[in-house]
XYZ file of C-alpha atoms in Angstrom:
378
model
C 87.904 56.194 175.522
C 86.867 54.458 172.151
C 83.866 57.048 171.601
C 87.170 59.959 171.890
C 88.897 57.932 169.344
C 86.004 57.548 166.873
C 84.963 61.370 167.493
C 88.490 62.239 166.492
C 88.599 60.014 163.398
C 85.370 61.270 162.129
C 86.447 64.952 162.755
C 89.867 63.828 160.881
C 87.576 62.224 158.046
C 85.524 65.244 157.553
C 88.215 67.730 157.175
C 90.159 65.498 154.618
C 87.038 65.220 152.658
C 86.470 68.883 152.834
C 90.009 69.499 151.848
C 89.678 67.073 148.831
C 86.402 68.446 147.566
C 88.535 72.023 147.940
C 91.257 70.906 145.993
C 89.101 69.045 143.228
C 87.280 72.456 142.827
C 90.237 74.536 142.555
C 91.984 71.945 140.050
C 88.315 72.157 138.018
C 88.466 75.942 138.026
C 92.151 75.865 136.858
C 91.071 73.630 134.114
C 88.074 75.165 133.132
C 89.963 78.507 132.933
C 92.493 76.778 130.667
C 89.885 75.457 128.313
C 88.736 78.916 127.917
C 91.917 80.281 127.141
C 92.396 77.242 124.344
C 88.734 78.206 123.309
C 89.811 81.918 122.975
C 92.962 81.125 121.100
C 91.042 78.833 118.763
C 88.491 81.234 118.270
C 91.202 84.033 117.114
C 92.765 81.418 114.842
C 89.296 80.243 113.289
C 88.498 84.068 112.832
C 91.671 84.996 111.061
C 91.452 81.720 109.026
C 87.693 82.759 108.076
C 88.729 86.065 107.494
C 91.185 85.389 104.825
C 88.724 82.671 103.093
C 86.289 85.114 102.968
C 88.585 87.671 101.386
C 90.053 85.229 99.171
C 86.431 84.474 98.045
C 85.320 88.053 97.399
C 85.060 89.587 94.040
C 88.238 91.221 92.619
C 86.874 94.890 93.210
C 86.591 93.888 97.237
C 89.450 91.481 98.264
C 91.670 93.820 99.662
C 94.280 91.265 100.492
C 94.939 90.158 96.898
C 95.001 93.672 95.607
C 97.961 94.439 93.562
C 98.279 98.388 94.649
C 101.398 100.598 95.192
C 102.556 104.320 94.887
C 104.653 106.245 92.515
C 106.190 109.086 94.080
C 108.596 111.943 92.792
C 109.719 115.546 93.020
C 109.643 117.703 90.043
C 112.453 120.473 90.260
C 112.535 124.098 88.929
C 109.027 123.771 87.795
C 108.370 127.469 87.312
C 110.688 127.286 84.640
C 109.193 124.278 82.629
C 108.741 125.179 79.110
C 105.537 124.977 77.655
C 104.201 121.523 75.805
C 107.568 119.581 76.947
C 107.163 116.480 78.816
C 109.155 116.102 82.182
C 109.373 112.511 83.532
C 110.545 110.413 86.475
C 112.693 107.726 86.509
C 111.140 104.369 85.780
C 110.343 102.119 88.632
C 109.418 98.409 88.634
C 106.202 97.065 89.802
C 104.477 93.756 89.234
C 106.409 92.846 86.082
C 105.946 96.261 84.841
C 107.739 99.397 84.379
C 106.099 102.790 85.333
C 106.907 106.503 85.603
C 105.119 109.891 85.746
C 105.093 112.649 83.671
C 104.306 116.265 84.100
C 104.307 119.168 81.627
C 102.829 122.454 81.143
C 100.059 122.574 78.761
C 99.077 126.209 78.108
C 97.564 127.815 81.383
C 97.387 124.317 83.114
C 99.418 121.510 84.829
C 99.294 117.993 82.901
C 99.767 115.066 84.834
C 100.210 111.431 83.442
C 101.589 108.134 84.193
C 103.235 105.845 81.687
C 103.657 101.953 81.707
C 105.162 99.113 79.700
C 106.082 95.480 80.415
C 109.524 94.920 81.458
C 109.606 92.058 79.292
C 109.137 92.884 75.557
C 105.658 91.513 74.006
C 103.629 92.186 71.411
C 100.180 92.235 72.738
C 99.406 93.546 76.105
C 97.115 95.392 78.404
C 96.971 96.387 81.757
C 93.576 97.755 83.186
C 94.386 100.240 86.774
C 92.531 102.299 88.943
C 94.466 105.681 89.483
C 94.751 108.188 92.124
C 96.807 111.493 91.041
C 97.716 113.520 94.138
C 99.718 116.979 93.894
C 100.780 117.885 97.564
C 101.550 121.007 98.814
C 104.053 122.842 101.015
C 101.451 122.465 104.108
C 100.336 119.102 103.042
C 97.295 120.662 100.975
C 96.701 118.195 98.200
C 94.742 118.131 94.479
C 93.342 114.459 93.833
C 92.021 113.121 90.709
C 90.833 109.650 89.833
C 90.595 107.636 86.810
C 90.004 103.842 85.635
C 92.286 103.206 82.263
C 93.409 100.044 80.065
C 97.021 100.985 79.048
C 98.100 99.451 75.784
C 101.404 100.720 73.991
C 103.230 103.678 74.667
C 100.240 105.921 75.457
C 100.255 107.686 78.862
C 96.742 108.212 80.751
C 96.214 111.228 83.074
C 95.003 114.891 82.981
C 96.101 117.516 80.608
C 94.228 120.167 82.591
C 94.979 118.357 86.300
C 95.144 121.866 87.601
C 95.462 125.608 87.080
C 99.102 126.542 86.462
C 98.798 130.015 88.480
C 97.139 127.899 91.255
C 99.720 125.362 91.341
C 102.559 127.841 91.734
C 101.015 129.843 94.253
C 99.818 127.027 96.808
C 101.858 123.588 95.828
C 105.229 124.663 94.604
C 107.977 124.344 97.414
C 111.398 126.318 96.414
C 110.183 126.020 92.752
C 109.756 122.196 93.232
C 106.368 120.105 92.707
C 105.776 116.804 95.018
C 103.344 114.530 93.391
C 102.250 110.928 93.589
C 99.729 108.205 91.898
C 98.321 105.567 94.085
C 98.163 102.557 91.271
C 95.800 99.334 91.968
C 95.876 96.998 88.961
C 92.742 95.324 88.369
C 93.921 92.815 85.251
C 96.979 92.239 83.115
C 96.862 90.524 79.755
C 99.967 89.096 78.169
C 102.480 89.942 80.840
C 103.000 86.391 81.692
C 106.835 84.824 81.866
C 108.454 81.225 80.623
C 106.590 79.011 82.903
C 108.603 76.120 84.848
C 106.037 73.638 85.603
C 102.466 72.876 84.394
C 99.526 72.589 86.478
C 97.021 71.985 83.708
C 94.995 68.764 82.674
C 98.298 66.917 82.146
C 98.281 66.733 85.645
C 95.065 65.460 86.285
C 96.035 61.814 87.077
C 98.259 63.147 89.976
C 95.685 65.789 91.606
C 92.541 65.620 93.684
C 91.063 69.097 93.055
C 90.908 71.850 90.531
C 91.527 75.609 91.429
C 89.953 78.001 89.295
C 91.462 81.342 89.004
C 89.770 83.824 86.447
C 89.847 81.218 83.161
C 92.661 79.151 84.233
C 92.343 75.869 86.121
C 95.090 74.784 88.006
C 95.149 70.470 89.115
C 96.774 70.283 92.274
C 96.659 68.049 95.422
C 94.432 68.906 98.538
C 97.070 67.497 100.865
C 99.916 69.106 99.730
C 98.427 72.574 99.531
C 97.041 71.703 103.100
C 100.130 70.971 104.389
C 101.627 74.433 103.117
C 99.005 76.475 104.638
C 96.487 76.728 107.315
C 94.272 78.728 105.136
C 94.378 76.150 102.741
C 93.727 73.291 104.958
C 90.521 74.815 106.323
C 89.444 75.690 102.681
C 90.154 72.232 101.279
C 89.970 69.853 104.134
C 87.850 71.539 106.771
C 84.285 72.435 107.182
C 83.681 74.375 104.276
C 81.664 73.551 101.328
C 84.762 73.690 98.917
C 86.140 70.792 101.012
C 83.790 68.593 98.898
C 83.761 70.125 95.527
C 86.063 68.996 92.761
C 86.399 72.685 91.819
C 86.974 75.487 94.023
C 87.208 79.086 92.591
C 89.413 81.721 93.849
C 88.507 85.090 93.199
C 90.093 88.453 92.883
C 93.750 86.778 92.182
C 96.058 87.163 88.851
C 96.379 83.697 87.321
C 99.824 84.177 86.367
C 100.773 85.179 89.517
C 99.081 82.201 91.005
C 100.947 80.144 88.717
C 104.404 81.489 90.044
C 103.007 80.928 93.606
C 102.401 77.442 93.195
C 105.820 76.788 91.308
C 107.325 78.044 94.592
C 105.158 76.013 96.562
C 106.261 72.738 94.446
C 109.763 73.606 94.854
C 110.784 75.567 91.445
C 113.132 78.501 91.407
C 110.322 80.816 90.419
C 111.051 83.916 92.192
C 112.751 86.670 90.413
C 112.411 90.429 90.227
C 109.375 90.262 87.890
C 107.542 88.000 90.016
C 108.367 88.459 93.795
C 105.555 90.830 94.450
C 102.979 88.810 93.116
C 104.295 85.761 94.868
C 104.649 87.694 98.449
C 101.157 89.028 97.794
C 99.677 85.874 97.645
C 101.965 84.123 100.154
C 100.290 86.611 102.656
C 96.966 86.321 101.473
C 97.218 82.383 102.326
C 99.733 82.526 105.077
C 102.437 80.443 103.493
C 105.363 80.999 105.678
C 107.936 78.911 103.233
C 106.883 81.034 100.412
C 107.453 84.247 102.011
C 110.656 83.354 103.832
C 111.947 82.466 100.239
C 110.568 85.747 98.516
C 112.436 87.236 101.624
C 115.826 85.550 100.644
C 115.610 86.505 97.409
C 115.363 90.250 98.196
C 117.891 89.758 100.641
C 120.424 87.936 98.371
C 119.617 88.463 94.859
C 117.361 91.266 94.247
C 118.410 94.405 92.093
C 115.632 96.400 93.047
C 116.058 99.645 94.819
C 116.578 100.221 98.349
C 113.158 102.164 98.387
C 111.162 99.416 97.126
C 112.924 96.616 99.305
C 111.881 98.764 102.359
C 108.358 98.829 101.105
C 107.836 95.371 100.565
C 109.758 94.385 103.851
C 107.056 97.107 105.753
C 104.016 95.716 103.581
C 104.848 91.869 104.352
C 106.642 92.498 107.788
C 109.864 90.824 106.482
C 112.126 91.331 109.607
C 115.697 90.447 108.064
C 114.892 92.484 105.041
C 113.794 95.554 107.292
C 117.031 95.559 109.353
C 119.046 95.017 106.173
C 117.456 98.472 104.652
C 117.932 99.975 108.203
C 121.681 99.373 107.972
C 121.933 100.404 104.252
C 119.991 103.887 105.426
C 122.697 104.333 108.287
C 125.168 104.067 105.615
C 123.228 106.767 103.457
C 122.928 108.685 106.380
C 126.871 108.764 107.052
C 127.442 109.685 103.526
C 124.950 112.052 102.920
C 126.826 114.916 104.826
C 129.870 114.185 102.578
C 128.295 114.798 99.159
C 130.242 117.744 97.311
C 128.666 121.101 97.923
C 127.244 122.406 94.788
C 126.204 126.241 94.132
C 122.542 125.298 93.750
C 121.259 123.453 96.871
C 118.401 122.319 94.632
C 120.939 120.561 92.203
C 122.764 118.950 95.286
C 119.459 117.311 96.538
C 118.524 116.219 92.975
C 121.638 114.486 92.723
C 121.452 112.922 96.184
C 117.669 111.756 95.496
C 118.409 110.333 92.220
C 121.562 108.058 92.865
C 119.844 106.662 95.891
C 116.269 106.532 94.638
C 114.945 106.773 98.047
C 112.217 107.783 99.824
C 113.740 109.895 102.767
C 110.730 110.346 104.533
C 109.941 106.590 104.776
C 113.507 105.673 105.777
C 113.219 108.166 108.460
C 110.292 106.982 109.696
C 111.674 103.095 109.694
C 115.220 104.184 110.792
C 113.036 105.785 113.933
C 111.191 102.422 114.559
C 114.366 100.448 114.167
C 116.337 102.426 116.779
C 113.027 102.371 119.168
C 113.173 98.687 118.888
C 116.964 98.350 119.335
C 117.101 100.342 122.530
């Protein structure tokens, strides 16, 4: 009898041990799986931060995340009626504290194509160095492209007096007598465009700083821990395992010192965002992954900015500003409803021109975002 009980006990004990081992193995497998998932997430986050940091320390010619780039687009109407040697301009557009516009003209048997710019705030000495890609777009999306690099000063325009033969332009690129053109502009360097500063980050702040950030020829005296609290990118750069965390001076390449000054003012709680600074601040907020600065840019664009609907929508798309995008979509819907109530003119082209100028809106861009919004809402 005792032998039977002992046998049963040993069997139960063996089964219990096996079950405990099995449970332990399952728990270990689950734990290892969770650790792998955490490692993957950490690796992705680290790769994202490393990518942003490497881009921030590239040369100005290579750092795409910090590039000031935008497009000017315009449709010139009744181009086949252009008089020779007369300039025809687009409306002014504001980008990065500068006003820009396009110009076309008929110079002999050629199409002339230029860009003009001037500071929004009057200043005596200023210059803007840019790379420009000029494009004329045809009826079947054929296009002619020319490129240049220029330094803008004064009221002189830059471009091509013989961009394209007039006959070829008329034959292949006019649509109902109208010509669609665009220029992609990349700002390389600006001088003399800065606005009044609210806060100082110069040597007078040396006693309350522990690191110097060097941007171009300007030194900014700031706090490592404060910047690290605002951005994971700054946290990794200034307090992490990078060599910069041990340096008293850290160089940030590929960004404009004026934009960086306004960006720091926003981080330090100043009201430094207006229509002349919002693009530069948003660009750096995106580059250094600073959600508080990006949120302030979006709030300004939502509630105070006087920028056109077209420009707001471009910024919303570029920097993934959901609330601003939805506001723009609502306005697009309103425009869509009003568009069919525009008074009819004898000349359909004149009717569309009036509509286009009144709203200053790239309709194709709006339609794309409109469809995107509807898809998301359904």
